[in-house]
Short mmCIF file of C-alpha atoms and ligand atoms in Angstrom, two decimals:
data_model
loop_
_atom_site.label_atom_id
_atom_site.label_comp_id
_atom_site.label_asym_id
_atom_site.label_seq_id
_atom_site.Cartn_x
_atom_site.Cartn_y
_atom_site.Cartn_z
CA UNK A 1 7.19 -0.92 -3.17
CA UNK A 2 5.51 -0.01 -6.42
CA UNK A 3 3.06 2.86 -6.40
CA UNK A 4 0.12 2.72 -8.69
CA UNK A 5 -0.80 5.95 -10.37
CA UNK A 6 -2.73 5.24 -13.49
CA UNK A 7 -2.10 7.70 -16.29
CA UNK A 8 -5.55 8.28 -17.70
CA UNK A 9 -4.23 10.02 -20.78
CA UNK A 10 -2.96 6.63 -21.94
CA UNK A 11 -6.55 5.55 -22.49
CA UNK A 12 -6.78 7.80 -25.52
CA UNK A 13 -3.44 7.04 -27.01
CA UNK A 14 -4.50 3.48 -27.69
CA UNK A 15 -6.65 3.13 -30.75
CA UNK A 16 -7.02 -0.61 -31.11
CA UNK A 17 -5.68 -3.81 -29.72
CA UNK A 18 -3.47 -6.21 -31.58
CA UNK A 19 -4.76 -9.12 -33.58
CA UNK A 20 -5.72 -11.24 -30.62
CA UNK A 21 -7.31 -13.82 -32.87
CA UNK A 22 -3.95 -14.78 -34.24
CA UNK A 23 -2.99 -16.24 -30.89
CA UNK A 24 -6.08 -18.32 -30.43
CA UNK A 25 -5.90 -20.97 -33.14
CA UNK A 26 -4.61 -24.27 -31.74
CA UNK A 27 -1.13 -23.78 -30.38
CA UNK A 28 1.52 -25.85 -32.14
CA UNK A 29 2.36 -28.91 -30.05
CA UNK A 30 6.06 -28.40 -30.64
CA UNK A 31 5.91 -25.02 -28.90
CA UNK A 32 4.68 -26.71 -25.75
CA UNK A 33 7.66 -28.76 -24.71
CA UNK A 34 7.36 -27.74 -21.09
CA UNK A 35 4.81 -29.28 -18.78
CA UNK A 36 3.86 -28.92 -15.14
CA UNK A 37 2.42 -31.44 -12.69
CA UNK A 38 -0.47 -29.92 -10.78
CA UNK A 39 -1.06 -31.39 -7.29
CA UNK A 40 -3.80 -33.92 -8.13
CA UNK A 41 -4.28 -37.08 -10.19
CA UNK A 42 -4.09 -36.42 -13.97
CA UNK A 43 -2.66 -33.01 -13.19
CA UNK A 44 -0.13 -32.83 -16.00
CA UNK A 45 -0.60 -29.68 -18.12
CA UNK A 46 1.34 -27.94 -20.84
CA UNK A 47 2.89 -24.55 -20.33
CA UNK A 48 2.42 -21.90 -23.00
CA UNK A 49 5.72 -20.01 -23.26
CA UNK A 50 5.71 -16.22 -22.86
CA UNK A 51 4.15 -14.53 -25.88
CA UNK A 52 1.97 -17.46 -26.94
CA UNK A 53 -1.02 -15.46 -25.73
CA UNK A 54 -0.97 -11.69 -26.23
CA UNK A 55 0.45 -9.68 -23.32
CA UNK A 56 0.97 -12.89 -21.33
CA UNK A 57 4.03 -14.51 -19.78
CA UNK A 58 4.31 -18.32 -19.45
CA UNK A 59 0.89 -19.71 -18.47
CA UNK A 60 -0.50 -23.14 -17.62
CA UNK A 61 -2.93 -24.22 -20.35
CA UNK A 62 -6.24 -25.82 -19.37
CA UNK A 63 -7.92 -24.92 -22.66
CA UNK A 64 -7.03 -22.69 -25.59
CA UNK A 65 -10.39 -21.81 -27.20
CA UNK A 66 -11.79 -19.94 -25.40
CA UNK A 67 -8.74 -19.62 -23.17
CA UNK A 68 -8.44 -20.99 -19.66
CA UNK A 69 -4.94 -20.04 -18.52
CA UNK A 70 -3.67 -20.56 -14.99
CA UNK A 71 -0.97 -18.55 -13.24
CA UNK A 72 1.94 -20.77 -12.18
CA UNK A 73 2.17 -20.84 -8.38
CA UNK A 74 5.91 -20.11 -8.65
CA UNK A 75 4.89 -16.61 -9.81
CA UNK A 76 1.60 -16.12 -7.95
CA UNK A 77 2.98 -16.93 -4.51
CA UNK A 78 5.74 -14.33 -4.77
CA UNK A 79 3.70 -11.14 -5.19
CA UNK A 80 1.06 -9.21 -3.27
CA UNK A 81 0.04 -7.78 -6.66
CA UNK A 82 -0.02 -10.42 -9.36
CA UNK A 83 1.82 -9.13 -12.44
CA UNK A 84 -0.62 -8.38 -15.27
CA UNK A 85 1.35 -10.53 -17.71
CA UNK A 86 0.88 -13.54 -15.42
CA UNK A 87 -2.71 -12.88 -14.33
CA UNK A 88 -4.96 -15.89 -15.03
CA UNK A 89 -7.46 -15.85 -17.89
CA UNK A 90 -10.92 -17.34 -18.15
CA UNK A 91 -13.46 -16.88 -20.96
CA UNK A 92 -16.67 -18.81 -21.47
CA UNK A 93 -17.69 -17.75 -24.96
CA UNK A 94 -15.26 -18.12 -27.82
CA UNK A 95 -16.42 -15.21 -29.88
CA UNK A 96 -14.95 -12.20 -28.14
CA UNK A 97 -13.65 -9.17 -30.05
CA UNK A 98 -10.09 -9.26 -31.27
CA UNK A 99 -10.16 -5.51 -31.90
CA UNK A 100 -11.86 -2.85 -29.83
CA UNK A 101 -12.15 0.58 -31.42
CA UNK A 102 -11.45 2.88 -28.51
CA UNK A 103 -13.00 5.91 -30.22
CA UNK A 104 -16.38 4.28 -30.78
CA UNK A 105 -16.43 2.14 -27.61
CA UNK A 106 -19.46 2.93 -25.44
CA UNK A 107 -21.10 1.57 -22.29
CA UNK A 108 -24.90 1.93 -22.47
CA UNK A 109 -26.64 2.76 -19.21
CA UNK A 110 -30.39 2.22 -19.42
CA UNK A 111 -33.39 0.31 -18.01
CA UNK A 112 -35.41 1.39 -14.98
CA UNK A 113 -33.84 4.86 -15.00
CA UNK A 114 -35.00 8.36 -15.87
CA UNK A 115 -31.84 9.46 -17.68
CA UNK A 116 -30.37 6.78 -19.91
CA UNK A 117 -27.03 7.63 -21.49
CA UNK A 118 -23.89 6.26 -23.09
CA UNK A 119 -20.35 6.57 -21.74
CA UNK A 120 -17.29 6.74 -23.94
CA UNK A 121 -13.88 5.95 -22.51
CA UNK A 122 -13.17 9.66 -22.55
CA UNK A 123 -16.30 10.37 -20.46
CA UNK A 124 -15.40 7.60 -18.07
CA UNK A 125 -12.03 9.15 -17.38
CA UNK A 126 -13.19 12.79 -17.38
CA UNK A 127 -16.71 12.98 -15.93
CA UNK A 128 -16.38 10.86 -12.77
CA UNK A 129 -14.13 10.54 -9.73
CA UNK A 130 -12.04 7.40 -10.17
CA UNK A 131 -10.84 5.26 -7.28
CA UNK A 132 -7.94 2.85 -6.78
CA UNK A 133 -8.78 -0.32 -4.90
CA UNK A 134 -6.82 -3.52 -4.31
CA UNK A 135 -8.95 -6.65 -4.74
CA UNK A 136 -8.53 -10.37 -5.30
CA UNK A 137 -10.15 -11.71 -8.46
CA UNK A 138 -10.79 -15.42 -7.87
CA UNK A 139 -12.68 -17.88 -10.06
CA UNK A 140 -15.44 -19.70 -8.15
CA UNK A 141 -13.81 -22.94 -9.25
CA UNK A 142 -10.27 -22.08 -8.15
CA UNK A 143 -8.56 -25.26 -6.82
CA UNK A 144 -11.33 -27.44 -8.29
CA UNK A 145 -8.70 -30.02 -9.21
CA UNK A 146 -8.18 -30.64 -5.49
CA UNK A 147 -11.86 -31.42 -4.83
CA UNK A 148 -12.57 -35.00 -3.66
CA UNK A 149 -14.61 -36.74 -4.94
CA UNK A 150 -13.61 -35.14 -8.22
CA UNK A 151 -16.13 -32.98 -10.09
CA UNK A 152 -16.30 -31.83 -13.73
CA UNK A 153 -15.14 -28.37 -14.83
CA UNK A 154 -11.74 -26.74 -15.30
CA UNK A 155 -9.30 -28.66 -13.09
CA UNK A 156 -7.51 -25.61 -11.72
CA UNK A 157 -4.82 -25.85 -9.08
CA UNK A 158 -4.62 -22.68 -6.94
CA UNK A 159 -3.73 -20.29 -9.75
CA UNK A 160 -7.21 -19.22 -10.94
CA UNK A 161 -6.91 -16.09 -8.86
CA UNK A 162 -4.87 -12.92 -8.71
CA UNK A 163 -4.69 -9.64 -6.83
CA UNK A 164 -4.48 -6.26 -8.53
CA UNK A 165 -4.78 -2.56 -7.80
CA UNK A 166 -7.80 -1.67 -9.93
CA UNK A 167 -8.47 1.87 -11.16
CA UNK A 168 -11.93 2.82 -12.28
CA UNK A 169 -15.22 4.55 -11.64
CA UNK A 170 -17.58 3.28 -8.94
CA UNK A 171 -20.80 1.94 -10.43
CA UNK A 172 -22.62 3.99 -7.77
CA UNK A 173 -21.56 7.19 -9.60
CA UNK A 174 -22.55 5.83 -12.99
CA UNK A 175 -25.97 4.68 -11.81
CA UNK A 176 -26.67 7.81 -9.76
CA UNK A 177 -26.24 9.85 -12.91
CA UNK A 178 -28.87 7.69 -14.68
CA UNK A 179 -31.39 8.39 -11.89
CA UNK A 180 -32.76 4.92 -11.06
CA UNK A 181 -36.54 4.68 -10.60
CA UNK A 182 -38.10 3.76 -7.26
CA UNK A 183 -38.82 0.17 -8.34
CA UNK A 184 -35.22 -0.53 -9.45
CA UNK A 185 -33.83 -3.54 -7.57
CA UNK A 186 -31.02 -5.10 -9.65
CA UNK A 187 -28.37 -4.23 -12.20
CA UNK A 188 -27.49 -6.42 -15.18
CA UNK A 189 -23.97 -6.17 -16.60
CA UNK A 190 -23.26 -7.45 -20.13
CA UNK A 191 -20.16 -7.80 -22.23
CA UNK A 192 -19.27 -7.31 -25.87
CA UNK A 193 -18.72 -10.93 -26.82
CA UNK A 194 -21.40 -13.14 -28.32
CA UNK A 195 -21.76 -16.88 -28.60
CA UNK A 196 -23.49 -18.48 -31.54
CA UNK A 197 -25.71 -20.72 -29.50
CA UNK A 198 -28.79 -22.90 -29.78
CA UNK A 199 -29.71 -21.56 -26.37
CA UNK A 200 -30.65 -17.87 -26.61
CA UNK A 201 -30.18 -17.52 -22.85
CA UNK A 202 -26.55 -18.49 -23.13
CA UNK A 203 -25.47 -16.27 -26.00
CA UNK A 204 -24.55 -13.18 -23.97
CA UNK A 205 -22.42 -13.07 -20.86
CA UNK A 206 -24.79 -11.40 -18.41
CA UNK A 207 -24.34 -11.17 -14.63
CA UNK A 208 -26.76 -9.46 -12.26
CA UNK A 209 -26.08 -7.78 -8.93
CA UNK A 210 -28.62 -6.56 -6.39
CA UNK A 211 -28.83 -2.77 -6.75
CA UNK A 212 -27.58 -2.32 -3.19
CA UNK A 213 -24.42 -4.33 -3.94
CA UNK A 214 -23.82 -2.47 -7.21
CA UNK A 215 -24.10 0.82 -5.27
CA UNK A 216 -21.67 -0.09 -2.45
CA UNK A 217 -19.01 2.31 -3.75
CA UNK A 218 -16.44 -0.46 -4.30
CA UNK A 219 -17.99 -2.16 -7.32
CA UNK A 220 -16.43 -0.37 -10.26
CA UNK A 221 -16.02 -0.10 -14.00
CA UNK A 222 -12.25 -0.56 -14.07
CA UNK A 223 -9.88 0.46 -16.84
CA UNK A 224 -6.58 0.32 -14.97
CA UNK A 225 -4.85 -2.73 -13.52
CA UNK A 226 -1.70 -2.36 -11.43
CA UNK A 227 -1.16 1.08 -12.91
CA UNK A 228 -1.40 -0.09 -16.51
CA UNK A 229 -3.95 -0.66 -19.20
CA UNK A 230 -5.37 -4.10 -18.39
CA UNK A 231 -4.48 -6.92 -20.78
CA UNK A 232 -7.14 -7.51 -23.41
CA UNK A 233 -7.56 -11.08 -22.17
CA UNK A 234 -8.41 -9.65 -18.72
CA UNK A 235 -11.19 -7.51 -20.14
CA UNK A 236 -9.87 -4.30 -21.67
CA UNK A 237 -10.97 -1.66 -22.22
CA UNK A 238 -13.31 -1.80 -19.20
CA UNK A 239 -14.27 -4.60 -16.83
CA UNK A 240 -16.47 -4.82 -13.80
CA UNK A 241 -14.64 -5.30 -10.49
CA UNK A 242 -16.75 -6.65 -7.62
CA UNK A 243 -14.49 -6.64 -4.55
CA UNK A 244 -15.20 -9.57 -2.22
CA UNK A 245 -17.33 -11.52 -4.69
CA UNK A 246 -16.27 -14.32 -7.04
CA UNK A 247 -14.87 -13.39 -10.43
CA UNK A 248 -17.88 -14.75 -12.30
CA UNK A 249 -19.42 -11.30 -11.61
CA UNK A 250 -16.38 -9.41 -12.88
CA UNK A 251 -17.77 -8.94 -16.41
CA UNK A 252 -15.00 -8.20 -18.90
CA UNK A 253 -15.36 -5.95 -21.97
CA UNK A 254 -18.31 -4.30 -20.31
CA UNK A 255 -20.78 -2.84 -22.81
CA UNK A 256 -24.17 -2.59 -21.07
CA UNK A 257 -25.39 -1.64 -17.62
CA UNK A 258 -29.12 -2.22 -17.34
CA UNK A 259 -30.95 -1.22 -14.17
CA UNK A 260 -33.76 -3.75 -13.75
CA UNK A 261 -36.61 -4.68 -11.45
CA UNK A 262 -35.84 -8.40 -11.09
CA UNK A 263 -33.00 -10.86 -10.38
CA UNK A 264 -31.03 -12.40 -13.25
CA UNK A 265 -33.03 -14.96 -15.21
CA UNK A 266 -30.57 -15.87 -17.95
CA UNK A 267 -28.22 -18.84 -18.06
CA UNK A 268 -25.15 -17.34 -16.34
CA UNK A 269 -27.23 -16.43 -13.26
CA UNK A 270 -30.11 -18.90 -13.22
CA UNK A 271 -28.36 -21.93 -14.72
CA UNK A 272 -24.66 -21.78 -13.88
CA UNK A 273 -22.65 -20.69 -10.84
CA UNK A 274 -25.16 -21.88 -8.29
CA UNK A 275 -24.22 -23.32 -4.91
CA UNK A 276 -26.11 -25.24 -2.23
CA UNK A 277 -27.88 -22.82 0.12
CA UNK A 278 -25.83 -24.18 3.04
CA UNK A 279 -22.95 -22.90 5.16
CA UNK A 280 -19.86 -22.53 2.96
CA UNK A 281 -21.90 -23.86 0.01
CA UNK A 282 -21.17 -27.40 1.18
CA UNK A 283 -23.18 -30.62 1.07
CA UNK A 284 -22.36 -34.32 1.34
CA UNK A 285 -21.44 -35.80 -2.07
CA UNK A 286 -24.65 -37.10 -3.61
CA UNK A 287 -26.93 -35.28 -1.19
CA UNK A 288 -30.28 -34.34 -2.76
CA UNK A 289 -33.22 -32.13 -1.83
CA UNK A 290 -30.94 -29.11 -1.63
CA UNK A 291 -31.92 -25.57 -2.60
CA UNK A 292 -29.43 -23.86 -4.94
CA UNK A 293 -28.70 -20.13 -5.00
CA UNK A 294 -26.35 -17.95 -7.09
CA UNK A 295 -22.81 -17.92 -5.74
CA UNK A 296 -21.82 -14.51 -4.32
CA UNK A 297 -19.29 -13.58 -1.60
CA UNK A 298 -15.92 -15.31 -1.40
CA UNK A 299 -14.83 -17.27 1.65
CA UNK A 300 -11.41 -16.73 3.28
CA UNK A 301 -8.27 -18.51 2.08
CA UNK A 302 -4.59 -18.82 2.93
CA UNK A 303 -1.66 -20.29 1.01
CA UNK A 304 1.96 -21.21 1.60
CA UNK A 305 4.29 -19.49 -0.82
CA UNK A 306 7.84 -20.54 0.07
CA UNK A 307 7.44 -24.17 1.18
CA UNK A 308 5.47 -27.21 0.11
CA UNK A 309 4.94 -30.84 1.00
CA UNK A 310 8.10 -32.87 0.57
CA UNK A 311 10.49 -29.95 1.05
CA UNK A 312 13.65 -30.66 3.06
CA UNK A 313 14.76 -27.59 4.95
CA UNK A 314 18.07 -27.01 6.73
CA UNK A 315 17.73 -26.86 10.50
CA UNK A 316 20.95 -24.86 10.71
CA UNK A 317 19.22 -21.47 10.57
CA UNK A 318 15.83 -19.96 11.41
CA UNK A 319 13.34 -20.62 8.64
CA UNK A 320 10.69 -18.00 7.92
CA UNK A 321 7.58 -19.56 6.43
CA UNK A 322 5.75 -17.15 4.13
CA UNK A 323 2.36 -17.10 2.52
CA UNK A 324 -0.59 -15.16 1.20
CA UNK A 325 -4.10 -14.80 2.59
CA UNK A 326 -7.30 -12.95 1.94
CA UNK A 327 -10.43 -12.59 4.01
CA UNK A 328 -12.99 -13.17 1.23
CA UNK A 329 -15.63 -10.51 1.65
CA UNK A 330 -13.82 -8.69 4.48
CA UNK A 331 -10.30 -8.01 5.75
CA UNK A 332 -7.87 -10.58 7.14
CA UNK A 333 -8.23 -10.53 10.92
CA UNK A 334 -5.52 -13.10 11.59
CA UNK A 335 -3.56 -15.92 10.05
CA UNK A 336 -2.83 -18.65 12.59
CA UNK A 337 -0.34 -21.49 12.32
CA UNK A 338 -0.62 -24.93 13.90
CA UNK A 339 2.34 -27.28 14.29
CA UNK A 340 0.30 -29.97 16.08
CA UNK A 341 -2.47 -31.02 13.68
CA UNK A 342 -4.77 -28.19 14.68
CA UNK A 343 -4.75 -28.60 18.48
CA UNK A 344 -3.08 -25.27 19.16
CA UNK A 345 -2.54 -22.15 17.06
CA UNK A 346 -0.07 -19.28 17.05
CA UNK A 347 -0.56 -16.06 15.10
CA UNK A 348 1.55 -15.34 12.04
CA UNK A 349 2.89 -11.81 11.43
CA UNK A 350 0.89 -9.91 8.84
CA UNK A 351 2.46 -7.82 6.09
CA UNK A 352 1.33 -4.45 4.79
CA UNK A 353 -2.42 -3.88 4.74
CA UNK A 354 -3.47 -2.93 1.19
CA UNK A 355 -7.16 -2.85 2.04
CA UNK A 356 -9.93 -5.27 2.96
CA UNK A 357 -10.12 -7.08 -0.38
CA UNK A 358 -6.41 -7.49 -1.15
CA UNK A 359 -3.98 -10.35 -0.68
CA UNK A 360 -2.09 -9.94 2.57
CA UNK A 361 1.34 -11.48 3.07
CA UNK A 362 2.06 -13.37 6.26
CA UNK A 363 5.17 -14.89 7.82
CA UNK A 364 5.98 -17.24 10.67
CA UNK A 365 9.44 -17.89 12.08
CA UNK A 366 10.53 -21.46 12.87
CA UNK A 367 13.69 -21.26 15.00
CA UNK A 368 16.86 -23.12 14.02
CA UNK A 369 17.56 -26.49 15.61
CA UNK A 370 14.30 -28.27 14.84
CA UNK A 371 14.88 -31.74 13.34
CA UNK A 372 12.63 -34.23 11.60
CA UNK A 373 9.18 -34.15 10.07
CA UNK A 374 6.71 -31.37 10.67
CA UNK A 375 3.11 -30.82 9.54
CA UNK A 376 2.16 -27.14 9.29
CA UNK A 377 -1.38 -25.84 8.88
CA UNK A 378 -2.18 -22.19 8.06
CA UNK A 379 -5.65 -20.84 8.73
CA UNK A 380 -7.08 -17.38 8.13
CA UNK A 381 -9.90 -15.75 10.06
CA UNK A 382 -11.68 -12.85 8.40
CA UNK A 383 -12.88 -9.61 9.97
CA UNK A 384 -16.40 -11.04 9.61
CA UNK A 385 -15.31 -13.97 11.78
CA UNK A 386 -15.32 -16.56 9.02
CA UNK A 387 -12.60 -19.16 9.42
CA UNK A 388 -11.22 -21.74 7.01
CA UNK A 389 -12.43 -25.27 7.78
CA UNK A 390 -9.81 -27.94 8.47
CA UNK A 391 -11.64 -30.40 6.21
CA UNK A 392 -12.66 -29.41 2.68
CA UNK A 393 -16.33 -28.87 1.98
CA UNK A 394 -17.87 -30.25 -1.20
CA UNK A 395 -20.41 -29.34 -3.86
CA UNK A 396 -21.03 -30.61 -7.37
CA UNK A 397 -19.69 -27.44 -9.01
CA UNK A 398 -16.37 -27.63 -7.21
CA UNK A 399 -16.98 -24.08 -6.00
CA UNK A 400 -15.66 -22.26 -2.91
CA UNK A 401 -12.91 -24.77 -2.06
CA UNK A 402 -11.13 -23.33 0.98
CA UNK A 403 -9.82 -25.76 3.60
CA UNK A 404 -6.85 -24.53 5.66
CA UNK A 405 -3.81 -25.73 3.68
CA UNK A 406 -1.39 -28.19 5.24
CA UNK A 407 2.19 -28.95 4.26
CA UNK A 408 4.40 -31.80 5.41
CA UNK A 409 8.03 -30.73 5.50
CA UNK A 410 11.22 -32.15 6.99
CA UNK A 411 14.06 -30.38 8.81
CA UNK A 412 17.44 -31.91 8.12
N1 MTE B 501 -17.13 -10.94 -20.72
C1 MTE B 501 -16.82 -11.94 -19.90
N2 MTE B 501 -16.49 -11.64 -18.62
C2 MTE B 501 -16.16 -12.63 -17.77
C3 MTE B 501 -16.19 -14.00 -18.16
C4 MTE B 501 -16.53 -14.27 -19.51
O1 MTE B 501 -16.57 -15.43 -19.95
N3 MTE B 501 -16.84 -13.23 -20.35
N4 MTE B 501 -15.87 -14.98 -17.25
C5 MTE B 501 -15.94 -14.63 -15.83
C6 MTE B 501 -15.27 -15.61 -14.97
S1 MTE B 501 -16.13 -17.04 -14.62
C7 MTE B 501 -14.04 -15.39 -14.41
S2 MTE B 501 -13.33 -16.54 -13.41
C8 MTE B 501 -13.34 -14.10 -14.65
C9 MTE B 501 -11.90 -14.30 -15.01
O2 MTE B 501 -11.24 -13.05 -15.09
P1 MTE B 501 -9.82 -12.96 -15.79
O3 MTE B 501 -9.88 -13.67 -17.10
O4 MTE B 501 -9.48 -11.53 -15.91
O5 MTE B 501 -8.84 -13.64 -14.87
O6 MTE B 501 -13.96 -13.32 -15.65
C10 MTE B 501 -15.35 -13.25 -15.55
N5 MTE B 501 -15.82 -12.28 -16.50
MO1 MO B 502 -14.86 -18.32 -13.10
#
């Protein structure tokens, strides 16, 4: 198993990133011979071959400018730690820097504090105590393409997520040093990129956490990803990591940390990424009179990684079903398997525990000799007691999709 020791000296050996912009103009059609059929109507997408996007292997293209790139399930399902080169990519604003000057890069810490200051990358590595923490980064709209009735937005299959071992400095240390004032209640995180917009609220990517959440010791300014410098498309040189919460909060190319005295009022908090204030963010399609709140903690999910609907499997030998799960905002308590449409459940075996916020592998042995069709459902229960529903919930944003997955296979 790989160990992840991030060499902090590497931070200073890098002076600038490559000409990212060169990869972003429309990709030549001829380069995109390969396509993939995602598991929903109109799910055909092109695959960008390795190298089309900087530091990236072959990725499923949902959009090129700004990029929305999905990790193929054939890669994602096979790793506890998603390889950096295959990690999905999602940007909202087109105008993000193609070069970052490492020497002059600073994060400003200011607002309702007594000691505002700026952090260089050198300070970040030298003046604080870094941590390593495994955490799943998942887009709020992951699997949106599966939502019925269909909703607008990126039609992701299940590959708008990934797990990595993040290295960085807890925000609690950074904020403690700034000495927040007694009336401080929230922290706004902003990135380097700008959008030329008619709507001044929308021009900066700003996400806001309650101060208590920002100070939980897990939320961090990360510079390492799986023991390496993180790819520029995933937010180098520094991104926010908010273990247990949806990736919309994981601000990339972090440039400002403002301690404030109020919740987020700008577009990316007050306008977008809001869910019905209901259990699992779910309402009936078309339901009105619902209060909407900013999305926050993830719900639990499980996935099959070595079998899918339609597979024909030899009954001549035991077959070990394998998959991935995560608990959302807490650890995986159990993954349970049903072979009878959800009437009874048996626990799967869990793989190595990499921490509460990581993917966890699971496996379940089906003995040799079974013949014919079989429906298998996998359901995770989190340490907080949250359990995947058997039927998908729904909301107009296509957020928080998490029904227990089911596959229909046949033993021959
Ligand atoms: N600066 C910046 N950070 C951002 C975003 C963005 O548009 N700009 N998008 C957010 C959203 S919605 C997602 S899903 C994640 C995606 O992280 P990734 O591209 O590393 O996979 O980044 C988050 N952080
Ligand atoms: Mo997202």
